[in-house]
Coordinates of C-alpha atoms in Angstrom, one line a residue:
X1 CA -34.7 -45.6 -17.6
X2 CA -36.2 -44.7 -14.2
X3 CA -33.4 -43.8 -11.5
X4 CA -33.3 -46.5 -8.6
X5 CA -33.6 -44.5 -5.6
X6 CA -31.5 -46.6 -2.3
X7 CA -33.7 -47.6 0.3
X8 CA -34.0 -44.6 3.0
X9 CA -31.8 -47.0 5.8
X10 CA -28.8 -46.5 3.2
X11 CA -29.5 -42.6 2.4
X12 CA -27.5 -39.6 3.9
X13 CA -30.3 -37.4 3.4
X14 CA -30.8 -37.0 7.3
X15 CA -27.1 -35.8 7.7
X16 CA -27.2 -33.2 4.6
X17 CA -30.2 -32.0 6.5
X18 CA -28.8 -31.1 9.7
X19 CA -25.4 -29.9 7.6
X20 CA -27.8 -27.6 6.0
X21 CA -29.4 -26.8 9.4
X22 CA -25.7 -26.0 10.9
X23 CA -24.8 -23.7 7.8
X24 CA -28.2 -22.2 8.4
X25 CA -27.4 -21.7 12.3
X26 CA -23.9 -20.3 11.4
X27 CA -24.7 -17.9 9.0
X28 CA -26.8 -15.9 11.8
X29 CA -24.0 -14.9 13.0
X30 CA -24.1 -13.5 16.8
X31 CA -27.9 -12.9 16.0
X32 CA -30.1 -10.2 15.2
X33 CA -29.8 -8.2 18.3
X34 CA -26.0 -8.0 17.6
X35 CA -26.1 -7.7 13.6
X36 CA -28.4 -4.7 14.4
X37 CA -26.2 -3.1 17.0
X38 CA -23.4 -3.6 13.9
X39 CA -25.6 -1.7 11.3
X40 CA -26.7 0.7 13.7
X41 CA -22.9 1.9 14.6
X42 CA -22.6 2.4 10.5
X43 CA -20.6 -0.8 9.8
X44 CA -21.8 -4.0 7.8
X45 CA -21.5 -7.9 8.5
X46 CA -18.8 -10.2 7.5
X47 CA -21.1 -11.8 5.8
X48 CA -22.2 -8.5 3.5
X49 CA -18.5 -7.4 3.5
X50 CA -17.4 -10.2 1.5
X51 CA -20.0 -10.7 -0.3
X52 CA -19.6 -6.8 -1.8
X53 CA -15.8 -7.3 -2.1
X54 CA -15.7 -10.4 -4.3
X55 CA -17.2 -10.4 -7.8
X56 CA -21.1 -11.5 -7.3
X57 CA -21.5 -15.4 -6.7
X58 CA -17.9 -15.9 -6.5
X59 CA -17.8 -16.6 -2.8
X60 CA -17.3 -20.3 -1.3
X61 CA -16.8 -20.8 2.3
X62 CA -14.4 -22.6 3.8
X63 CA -15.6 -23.9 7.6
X64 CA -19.1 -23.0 7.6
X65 CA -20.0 -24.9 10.7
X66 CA -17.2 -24.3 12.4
X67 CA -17.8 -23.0 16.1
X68 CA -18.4 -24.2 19.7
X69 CA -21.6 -26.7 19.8
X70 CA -23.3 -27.7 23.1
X71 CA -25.0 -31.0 23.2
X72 CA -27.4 -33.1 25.5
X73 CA -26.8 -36.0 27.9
X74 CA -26.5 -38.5 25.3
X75 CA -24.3 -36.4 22.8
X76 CA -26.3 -36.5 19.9
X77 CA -28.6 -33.9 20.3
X78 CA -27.0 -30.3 19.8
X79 CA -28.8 -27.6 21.9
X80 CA -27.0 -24.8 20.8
X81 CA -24.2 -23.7 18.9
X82 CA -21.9 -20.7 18.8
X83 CA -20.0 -20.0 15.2
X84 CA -16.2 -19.1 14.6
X85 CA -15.8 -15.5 14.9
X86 CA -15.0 -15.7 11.4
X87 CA -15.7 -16.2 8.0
X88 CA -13.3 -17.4 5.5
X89 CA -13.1 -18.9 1.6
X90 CA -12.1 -18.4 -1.6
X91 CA -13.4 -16.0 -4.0
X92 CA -12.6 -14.0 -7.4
X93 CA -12.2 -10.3 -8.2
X94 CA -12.5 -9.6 -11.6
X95 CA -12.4 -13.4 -12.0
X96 CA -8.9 -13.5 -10.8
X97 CA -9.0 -15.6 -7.5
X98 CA -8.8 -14.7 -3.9
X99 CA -8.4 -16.4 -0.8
X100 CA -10.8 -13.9 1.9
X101 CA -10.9 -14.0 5.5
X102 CA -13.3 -11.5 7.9
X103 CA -14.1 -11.2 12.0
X104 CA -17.4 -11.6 12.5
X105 CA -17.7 -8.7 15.5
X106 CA -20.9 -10.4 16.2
X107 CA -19.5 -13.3 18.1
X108 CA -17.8 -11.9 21.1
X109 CA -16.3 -8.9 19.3
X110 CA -13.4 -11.3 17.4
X111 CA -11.5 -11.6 20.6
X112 CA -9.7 -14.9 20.9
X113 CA -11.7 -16.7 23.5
X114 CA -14.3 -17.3 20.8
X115 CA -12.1 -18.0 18.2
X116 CA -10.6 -21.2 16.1
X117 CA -6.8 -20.4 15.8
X118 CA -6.8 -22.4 12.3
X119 CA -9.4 -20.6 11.1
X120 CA -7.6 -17.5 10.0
X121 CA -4.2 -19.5 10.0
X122 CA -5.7 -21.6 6.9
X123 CA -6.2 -18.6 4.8
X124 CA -2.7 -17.8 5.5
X125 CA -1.2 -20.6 4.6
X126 CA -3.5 -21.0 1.5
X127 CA -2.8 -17.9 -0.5
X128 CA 0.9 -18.2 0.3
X129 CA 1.2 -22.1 -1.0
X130 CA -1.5 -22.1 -3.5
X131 CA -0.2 -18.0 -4.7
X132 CA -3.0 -16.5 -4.6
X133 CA -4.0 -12.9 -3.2
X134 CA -5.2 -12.6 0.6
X135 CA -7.7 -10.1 1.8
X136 CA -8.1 -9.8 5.7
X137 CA -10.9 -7.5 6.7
X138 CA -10.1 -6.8 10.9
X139 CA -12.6 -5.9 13.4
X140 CA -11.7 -6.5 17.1
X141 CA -8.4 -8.0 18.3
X142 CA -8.6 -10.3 15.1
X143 CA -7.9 -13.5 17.1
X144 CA -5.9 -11.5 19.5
X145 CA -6.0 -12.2 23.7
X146 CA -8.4 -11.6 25.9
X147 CA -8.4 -11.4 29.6
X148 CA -11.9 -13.5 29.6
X149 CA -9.6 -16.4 27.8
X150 CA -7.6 -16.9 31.0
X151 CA -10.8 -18.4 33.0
X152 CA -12.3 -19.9 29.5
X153 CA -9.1 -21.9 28.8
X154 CA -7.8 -22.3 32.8
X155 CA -4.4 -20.8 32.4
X156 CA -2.7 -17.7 30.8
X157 CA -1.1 -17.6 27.4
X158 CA 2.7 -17.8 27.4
X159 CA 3.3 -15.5 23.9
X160 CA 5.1 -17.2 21.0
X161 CA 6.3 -20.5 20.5
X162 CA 4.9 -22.9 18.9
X163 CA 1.5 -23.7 20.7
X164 CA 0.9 -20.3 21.2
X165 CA 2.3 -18.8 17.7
X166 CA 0.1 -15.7 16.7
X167 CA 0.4 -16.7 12.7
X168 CA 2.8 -13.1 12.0
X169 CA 5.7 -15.3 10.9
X170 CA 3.1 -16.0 8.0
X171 CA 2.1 -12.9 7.3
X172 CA 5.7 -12.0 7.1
X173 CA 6.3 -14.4 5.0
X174 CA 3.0 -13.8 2.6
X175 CA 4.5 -10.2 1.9
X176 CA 7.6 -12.1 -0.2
X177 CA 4.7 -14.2 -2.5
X178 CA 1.3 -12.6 -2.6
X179 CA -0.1 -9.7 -2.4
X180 CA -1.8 -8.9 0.7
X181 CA -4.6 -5.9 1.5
X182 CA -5.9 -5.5 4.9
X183 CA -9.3 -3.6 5.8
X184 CA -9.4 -2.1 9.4
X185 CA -13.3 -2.1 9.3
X186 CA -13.8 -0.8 13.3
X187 CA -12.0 -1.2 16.6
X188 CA -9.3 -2.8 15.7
X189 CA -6.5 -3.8 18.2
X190 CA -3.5 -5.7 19.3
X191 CA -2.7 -8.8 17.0
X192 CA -5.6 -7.4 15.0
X193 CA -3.5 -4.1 14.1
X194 CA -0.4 -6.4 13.7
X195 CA -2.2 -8.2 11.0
X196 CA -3.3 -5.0 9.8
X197 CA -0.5 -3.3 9.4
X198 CA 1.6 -6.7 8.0
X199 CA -0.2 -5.9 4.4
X200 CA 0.9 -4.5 1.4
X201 CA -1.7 -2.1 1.9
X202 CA -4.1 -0.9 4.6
X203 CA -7.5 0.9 4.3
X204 CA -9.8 2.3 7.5
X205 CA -12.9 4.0 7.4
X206 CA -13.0 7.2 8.7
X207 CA -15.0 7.8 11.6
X208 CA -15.9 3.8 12.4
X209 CA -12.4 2.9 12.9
X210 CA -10.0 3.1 14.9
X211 CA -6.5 1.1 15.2
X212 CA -4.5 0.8 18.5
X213 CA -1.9 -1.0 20.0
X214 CA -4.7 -1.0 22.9
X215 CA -7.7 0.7 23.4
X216 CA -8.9 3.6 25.6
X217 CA -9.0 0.9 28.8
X218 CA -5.5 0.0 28.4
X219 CA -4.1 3.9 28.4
X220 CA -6.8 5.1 30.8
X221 CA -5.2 2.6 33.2
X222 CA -1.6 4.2 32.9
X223 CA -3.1 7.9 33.2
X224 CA -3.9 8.9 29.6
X225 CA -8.0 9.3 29.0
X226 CA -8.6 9.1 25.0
X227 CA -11.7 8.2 22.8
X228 CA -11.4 5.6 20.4
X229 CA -11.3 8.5 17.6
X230 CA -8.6 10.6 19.6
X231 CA -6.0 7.6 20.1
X232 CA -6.4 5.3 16.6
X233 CA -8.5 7.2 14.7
X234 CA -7.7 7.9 10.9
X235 CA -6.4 10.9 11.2
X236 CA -3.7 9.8 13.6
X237 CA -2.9 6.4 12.0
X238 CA -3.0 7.3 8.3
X239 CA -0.6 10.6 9.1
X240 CA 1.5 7.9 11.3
X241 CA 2.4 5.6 8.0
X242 CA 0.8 2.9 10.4
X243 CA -2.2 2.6 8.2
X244 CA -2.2 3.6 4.0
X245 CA -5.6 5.1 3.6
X246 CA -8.6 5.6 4.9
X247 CA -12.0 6.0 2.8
X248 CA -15.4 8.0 3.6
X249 CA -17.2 4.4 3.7
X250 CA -16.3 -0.1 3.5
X251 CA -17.8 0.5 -0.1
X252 CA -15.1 2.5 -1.1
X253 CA -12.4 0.5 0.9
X254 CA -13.9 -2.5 -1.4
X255 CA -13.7 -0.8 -4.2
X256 CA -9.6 0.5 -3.9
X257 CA -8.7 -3.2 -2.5
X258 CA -10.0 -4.3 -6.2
X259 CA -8.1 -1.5 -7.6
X260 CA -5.0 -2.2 -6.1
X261 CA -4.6 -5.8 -7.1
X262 CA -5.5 -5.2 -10.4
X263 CA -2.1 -3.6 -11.1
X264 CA -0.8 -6.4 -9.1
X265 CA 0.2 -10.2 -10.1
X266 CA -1.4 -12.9 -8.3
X267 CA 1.9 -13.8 -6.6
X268 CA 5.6 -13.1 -7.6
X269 CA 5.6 -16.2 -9.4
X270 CA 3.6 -14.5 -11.7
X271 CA 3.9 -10.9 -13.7
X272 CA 1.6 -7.9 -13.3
X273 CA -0.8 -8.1 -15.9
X274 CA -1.6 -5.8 -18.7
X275 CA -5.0 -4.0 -19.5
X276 CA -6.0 -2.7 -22.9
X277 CA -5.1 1.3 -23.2
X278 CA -7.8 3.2 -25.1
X279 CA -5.1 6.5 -24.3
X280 CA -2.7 7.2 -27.1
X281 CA 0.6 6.4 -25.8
X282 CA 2.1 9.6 -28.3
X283 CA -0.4 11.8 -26.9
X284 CA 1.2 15.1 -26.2
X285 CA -0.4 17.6 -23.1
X286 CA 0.2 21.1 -23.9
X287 CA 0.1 22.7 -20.7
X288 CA 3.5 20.9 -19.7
X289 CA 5.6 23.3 -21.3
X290 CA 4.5 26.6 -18.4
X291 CA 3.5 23.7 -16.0
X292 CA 6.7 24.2 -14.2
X293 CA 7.6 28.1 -13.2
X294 CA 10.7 29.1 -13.9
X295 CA 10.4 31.5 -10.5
X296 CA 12.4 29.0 -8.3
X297 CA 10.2 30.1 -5.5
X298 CA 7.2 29.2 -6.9
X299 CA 6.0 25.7 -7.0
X300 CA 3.7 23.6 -8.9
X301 CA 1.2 20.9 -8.9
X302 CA 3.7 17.0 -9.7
X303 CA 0.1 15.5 -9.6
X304 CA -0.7 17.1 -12.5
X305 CA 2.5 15.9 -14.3
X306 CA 1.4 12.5 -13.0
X307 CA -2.0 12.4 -14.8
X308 CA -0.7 14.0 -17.7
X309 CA 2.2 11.5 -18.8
X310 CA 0.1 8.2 -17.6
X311 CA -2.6 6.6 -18.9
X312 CA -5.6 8.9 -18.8
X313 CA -7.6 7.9 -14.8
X314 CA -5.0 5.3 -14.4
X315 CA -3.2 6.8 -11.0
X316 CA -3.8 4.9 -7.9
X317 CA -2.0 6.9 -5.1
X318 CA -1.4 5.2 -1.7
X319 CA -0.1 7.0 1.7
X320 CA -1.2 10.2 0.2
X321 CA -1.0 11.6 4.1
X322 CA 2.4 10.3 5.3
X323 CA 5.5 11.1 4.2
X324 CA 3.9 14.2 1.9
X325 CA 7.2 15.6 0.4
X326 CA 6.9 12.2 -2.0
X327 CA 3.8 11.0 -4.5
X328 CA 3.7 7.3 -4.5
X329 CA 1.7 5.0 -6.3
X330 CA 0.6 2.5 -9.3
X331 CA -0.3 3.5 -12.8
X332 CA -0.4 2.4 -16.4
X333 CA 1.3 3.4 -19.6
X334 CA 0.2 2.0 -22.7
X335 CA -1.4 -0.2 -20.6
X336 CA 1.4 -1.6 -18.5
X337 CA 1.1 -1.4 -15.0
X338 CA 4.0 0.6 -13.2
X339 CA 5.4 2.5 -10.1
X340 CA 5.2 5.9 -9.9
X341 CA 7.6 8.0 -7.1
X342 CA 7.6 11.6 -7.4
X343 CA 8.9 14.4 -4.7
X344 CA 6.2 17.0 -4.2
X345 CA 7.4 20.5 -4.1
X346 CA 4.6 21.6 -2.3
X347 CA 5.8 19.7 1.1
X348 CA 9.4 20.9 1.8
X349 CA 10.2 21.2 -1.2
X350 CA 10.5 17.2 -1.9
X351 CA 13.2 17.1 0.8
X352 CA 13.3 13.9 2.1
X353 CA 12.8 13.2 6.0
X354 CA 12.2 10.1 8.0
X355 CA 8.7 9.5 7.2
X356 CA 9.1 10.4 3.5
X357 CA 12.5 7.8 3.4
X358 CA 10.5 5.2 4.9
X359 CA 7.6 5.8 2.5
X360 CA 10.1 6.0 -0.2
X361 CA 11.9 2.1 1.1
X362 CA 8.3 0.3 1.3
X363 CA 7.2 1.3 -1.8
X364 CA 10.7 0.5 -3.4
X365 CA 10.4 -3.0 -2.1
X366 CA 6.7 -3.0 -3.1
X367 CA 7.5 -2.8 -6.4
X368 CA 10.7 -4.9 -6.3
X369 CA 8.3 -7.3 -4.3
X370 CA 5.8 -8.2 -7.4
X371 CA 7.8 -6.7 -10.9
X372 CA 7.1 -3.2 -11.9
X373 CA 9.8 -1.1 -13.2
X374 CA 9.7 2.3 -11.7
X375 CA 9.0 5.6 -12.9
X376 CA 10.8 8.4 -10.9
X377 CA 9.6 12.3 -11.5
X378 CA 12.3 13.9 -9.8
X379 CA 12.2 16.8 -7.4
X380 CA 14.6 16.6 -4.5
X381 CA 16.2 19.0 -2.8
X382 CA 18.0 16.9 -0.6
X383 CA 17.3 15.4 2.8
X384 CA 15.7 17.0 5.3
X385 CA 17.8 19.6 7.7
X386 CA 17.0 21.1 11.3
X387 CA 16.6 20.1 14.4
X388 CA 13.1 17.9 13.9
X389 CA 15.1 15.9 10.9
X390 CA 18.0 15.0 13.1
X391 CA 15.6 13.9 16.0
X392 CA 14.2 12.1 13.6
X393 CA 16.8 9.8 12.4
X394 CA 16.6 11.7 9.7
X395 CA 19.8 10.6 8.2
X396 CA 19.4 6.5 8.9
X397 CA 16.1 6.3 7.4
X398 CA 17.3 8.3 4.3
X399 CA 20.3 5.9 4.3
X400 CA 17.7 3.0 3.9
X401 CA 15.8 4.4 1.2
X402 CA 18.5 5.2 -0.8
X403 CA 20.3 1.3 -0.3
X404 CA 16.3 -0.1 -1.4
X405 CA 16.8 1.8 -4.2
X406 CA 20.0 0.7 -4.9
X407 CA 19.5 -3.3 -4.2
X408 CA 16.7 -3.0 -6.7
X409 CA 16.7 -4.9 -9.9
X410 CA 13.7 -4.0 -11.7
X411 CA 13.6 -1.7 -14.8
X412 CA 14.1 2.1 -13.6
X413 CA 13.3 5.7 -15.3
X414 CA 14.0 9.2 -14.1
X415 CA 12.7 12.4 -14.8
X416 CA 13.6 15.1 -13.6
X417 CA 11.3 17.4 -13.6
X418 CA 13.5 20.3 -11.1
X419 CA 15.5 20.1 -8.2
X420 CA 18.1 17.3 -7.4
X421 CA 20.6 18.0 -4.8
X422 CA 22.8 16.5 -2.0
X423 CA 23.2 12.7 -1.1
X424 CA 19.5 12.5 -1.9
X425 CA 19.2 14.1 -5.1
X426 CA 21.6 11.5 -6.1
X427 CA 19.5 8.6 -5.6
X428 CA 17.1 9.3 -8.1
X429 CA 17.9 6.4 -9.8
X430 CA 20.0 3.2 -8.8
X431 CA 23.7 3.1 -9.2
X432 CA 24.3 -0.6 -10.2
X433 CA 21.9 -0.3 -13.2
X434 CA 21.9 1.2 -16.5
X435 CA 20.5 4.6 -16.1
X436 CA 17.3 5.5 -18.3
X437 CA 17.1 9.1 -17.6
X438 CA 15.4 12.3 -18.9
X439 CA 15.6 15.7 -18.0
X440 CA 13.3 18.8 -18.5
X441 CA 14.9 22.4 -19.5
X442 CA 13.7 23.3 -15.9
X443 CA 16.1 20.8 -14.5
X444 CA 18.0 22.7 -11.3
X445 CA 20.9 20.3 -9.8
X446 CA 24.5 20.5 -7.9
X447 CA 25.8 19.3 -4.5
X448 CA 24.2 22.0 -3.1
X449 CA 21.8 24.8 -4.0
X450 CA 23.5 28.1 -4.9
X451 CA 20.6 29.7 -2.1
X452 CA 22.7 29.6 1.1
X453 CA 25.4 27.5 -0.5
X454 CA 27.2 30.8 -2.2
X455 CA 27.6 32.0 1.3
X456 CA 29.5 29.7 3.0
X457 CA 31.5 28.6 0.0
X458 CA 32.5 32.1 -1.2
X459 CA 32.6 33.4 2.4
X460 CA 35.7 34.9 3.1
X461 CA 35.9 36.8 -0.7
X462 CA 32.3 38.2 0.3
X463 CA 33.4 39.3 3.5
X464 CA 36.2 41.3 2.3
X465 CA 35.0 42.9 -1.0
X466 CA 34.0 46.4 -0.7
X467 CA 30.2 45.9 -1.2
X468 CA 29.3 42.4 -0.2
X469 CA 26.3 42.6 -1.7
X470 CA 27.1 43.5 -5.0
X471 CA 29.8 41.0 -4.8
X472 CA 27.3 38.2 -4.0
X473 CA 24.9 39.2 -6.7
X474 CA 28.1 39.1 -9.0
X475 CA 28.7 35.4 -7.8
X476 CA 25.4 34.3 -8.5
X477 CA 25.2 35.4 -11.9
X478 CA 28.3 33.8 -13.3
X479 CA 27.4 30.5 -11.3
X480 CA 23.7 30.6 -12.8
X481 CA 25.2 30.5 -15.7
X482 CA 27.6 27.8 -15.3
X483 CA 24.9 25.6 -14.0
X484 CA 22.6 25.8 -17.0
X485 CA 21.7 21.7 -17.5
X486 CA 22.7 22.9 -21.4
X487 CA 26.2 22.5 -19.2
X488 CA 25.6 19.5 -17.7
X489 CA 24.5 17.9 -21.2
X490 CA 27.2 18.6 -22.9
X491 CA 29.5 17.3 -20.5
X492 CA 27.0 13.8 -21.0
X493 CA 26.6 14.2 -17.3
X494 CA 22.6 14.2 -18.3
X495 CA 21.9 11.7 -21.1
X496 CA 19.2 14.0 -22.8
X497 CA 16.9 17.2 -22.1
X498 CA 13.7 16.6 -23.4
X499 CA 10.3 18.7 -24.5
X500 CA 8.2 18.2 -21.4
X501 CA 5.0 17.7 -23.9
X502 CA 7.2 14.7 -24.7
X503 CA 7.3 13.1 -21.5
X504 CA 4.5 10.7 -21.7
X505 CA 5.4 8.9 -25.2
X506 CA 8.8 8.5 -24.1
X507 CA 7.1 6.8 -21.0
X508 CA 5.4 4.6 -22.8
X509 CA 8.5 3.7 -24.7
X510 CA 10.4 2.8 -21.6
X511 CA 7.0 0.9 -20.4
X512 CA 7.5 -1.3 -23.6
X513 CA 11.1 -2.2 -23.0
X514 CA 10.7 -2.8 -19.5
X515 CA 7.9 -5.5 -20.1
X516 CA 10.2 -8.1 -21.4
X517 CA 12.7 -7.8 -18.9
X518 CA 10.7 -8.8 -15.8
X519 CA 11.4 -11.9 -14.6
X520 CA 9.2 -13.5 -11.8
X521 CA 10.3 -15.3 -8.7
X522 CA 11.3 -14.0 -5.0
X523 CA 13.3 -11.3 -4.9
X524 CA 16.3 -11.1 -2.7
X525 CA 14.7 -8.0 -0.6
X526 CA 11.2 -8.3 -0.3
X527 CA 8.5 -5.9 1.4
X528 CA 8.4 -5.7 5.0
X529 CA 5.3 -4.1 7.2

């Protein structure tokens, strides 16, 4: 039967042409001249970003024509047109779906006055009501002020309230549902860097961008001359905790955001999901049992541990430059996705100060945040002491790592691997739950370390032996002794001392009976920037 075609009076053709003409307007972006200045300073399109984040083909805009159209006298004709300063829709990674918003630079360099406030609301509100992941890649002031908006829109902008609301109390709240990444893909600043740093996790490209409360103009004005690089550059911000990461090119930043949501669920409603292990869960590394010296002095590598007892190339480390004297990050054993936290000798000895306590409460609540039980090598020797750790509220911040740790309610193993000592030491695993604990014949622990602690407990006996020396050696060998963890064991105060070459089986034990016990849902304490 041959298809009746409608008379062309009744046909929309003539509208789906000018759509198509619109889409075609919009996707130039801020035009050729501006797209090559972008390329030329290293840095792709909006347009390009996405497109290499999501899975191929996957991408499908949402306001394509939105943007600021001039027409003639009698209002039909458009003479020219000006797109959104961003891009937004819904995509999949590994077909899992996303909801994807970008600044197009291009247009007026994302500053507010050519912006549509909905436009990155929307995806906002989207990924947190339809639970789904969100991925915000920032260049410019992301929707932020600027001064040109006071003579675009006739008046200044009163900040907050409801008219003038910035769209953070929904990026707040999105860190309770779904996970969030933000990319920092240039000069990024003001509400920009406030909806950068509002993420689960941040990424910046070295070199091409740089994150500020406000630029070089701003602090130039008040006496302070800085480049871009010299005031939010990577290695300021990532060493700050302000931003996670920052890669060697927006390639690589695509390639870790897909990383880190695959160990993720798509919102807390959900579980993290598991991935097939072609690693033998009772495989057995060797070179654990000299890993650790037994030199006290000497230290070791606890990232080797870490790739030894996970799933082999599973480790995703995040905020590898803040906070150094703890290892954080997500990995798999037998395939289940987990948290690993670790103290790393080689930064104070794993002591924990401010920046290493807040690194220590994000990540807590990161994984409280979306289900994964945590796996704790432990090597603490306490908090932080001196004069920079108590200018540093030192002791507050620590206090807040160690309450995170003890509100959680997800699945929780320790190892300890050496040292655990002081207040600290003893939050290696929470109080109010049932502690699943290892420890390795290495295992060093007490209130205090016999180094310095002999001294001011045994103090006046030292003092008034004969040969003080002699009398402190004398000391320390019958404490050493007495604080062998063969001690500690059989008093039950350590549940069991384990081969070290059978750490990773028993991981993947605990991995196994953790699994069932997740539960989804909002947790009572939730991630916060």
């Amino acid at each position: 039967m041959d298809q009746i075609r409608p008379p062309a009076s009744e046909s929309w053709q003539a509208e789906l042409d000018e759509l198509a003409e619109r889409k075609r307007i919009a996707r130039q972006m801020g035009g050729q001249e501006r797209i090559a200045r972008q390329h030329a300073g290293g840095r792709l399109t909006v347009r390009e970003r996405i497109e290499q984040c999501v899975d191929f083909g996957s991408f499908r805009e949402i306001g394509s024509i939105a943007g600021k159209a001039t027409y003639d006298q009698t209002g039909r004709v458009m003479t020219d047109f000006v797109p959104a300063n961003g891009v937004f829709g819904r995509g999949t990674i590994e077909a899992r779906p996303v909801v994807i918003y970008g600044d197009d630079f291009t247009v007026r360099g994302g500053s507010a006055d050519a912006s549509i406030k909905a436009k990155y609301i929307l995806p906002e509100q989207m990924a947190g009501e339809y639970r789904i992941p969100l991925i915000r890649m920032i260049e410019g002031s992301g929707g932020g002020g600027s001064v040109k908006t006071i003579e675009t829109r006739g008046h200044a902008n009163l900040p907050g309230g409801v008219a003038q609301s910035s769209g953070l109390w929904l990026c707040a709240q999105n860190m309770g549902r779904v996970p969030v990444v933000a990319l920092g893909l240039g000069s990024v600043a003001g509400l920009g860097a406030a909806r950068l740093a509002a993420s689960h996790y941040s990424i910046m490209v070295k070199n091409t961008s740089a994150i500020f409360v406000a630029g070089p103009p701003v602090v130039q004005r008040l006496g302070e001359t800085r480049s871009k690089q010299e005031l939010g550059g990577h290695q300021v911000q990532v060493a700050a905790g302000t931003v996670d990461d920052a890669v060697d090119t927006e390639q690589e930043a695509f390639e870790r955001t897909r990383r880190f949501l695959s160990y993720l669920p798509s919102s807390v409603w959900d579980l993290p999901p598991r991935q097939r292990s072609w690693d033998d869960p009772n495989r057995r590394d060797e070179h654990l049992i000299s890993i650790v010296p037994k030199d006290r002095c000497k230290a070791y590598s606890m990232r080797k541990i870490i790739e030894a007892v996970t799933d082999k190339d599973s480790f995703f480390e995040m905020g590898k430059h803040f906070g150094r004297a703890i290892i954080t990050g997500f990995a798999r054993l037998d395939g289940w996705p987990v948290a690993i936290m670790a103290g790393d000798p080689l930064y104070g000895g794993g002591t924990w100060g401010a920046a290493a306590s807040r690194k220590i409460t994000r990540f807590v609540d990161l994984a409280q945040t979306f289900h994964l039980p945590m796996v704790h090598l432990v090597d603490c020797f306490g908090f932080a002491v001196g004069l920079e750790a108590e200018s540093t509220a030192t002791m507050r911040h620590a206090v807040t790592a160690i309450s995170a740790i003890d509100q959680s309610t997800i699945p929780w193993c320790a190892i300890i691997i050496r040292n655990v000592f002081g207040v600290g030491g003893s939050a290696h695993v929470p109080h109010t739950l049932t502690p699943i604990r290892y420890a390795w014949p290495s295992g060093n622990w007490g209130s205090l370390p016999l180094e310095g602690g002999i001294e001011a407990a045994y103090r006046a006996e030292i003092e008034s032996a004969d040969d003080p020396d002699k009398k402190l050696k004398q000391i320390e060998q019958r404490l050493e002794q007495m604080r062998s963890p063969f001690r500690s064991a059989e008093a039950f105060l350590i549940e069991e001392i384990i081969d070290p070459r059978d750490t990773r089986p028993l991981l993947c034990e605990f991995a196994n009976m953790a699994a069932p016990l997740r539960t989804t849902g909002q947790s009572m304490f939730t991630m916060r920037p």
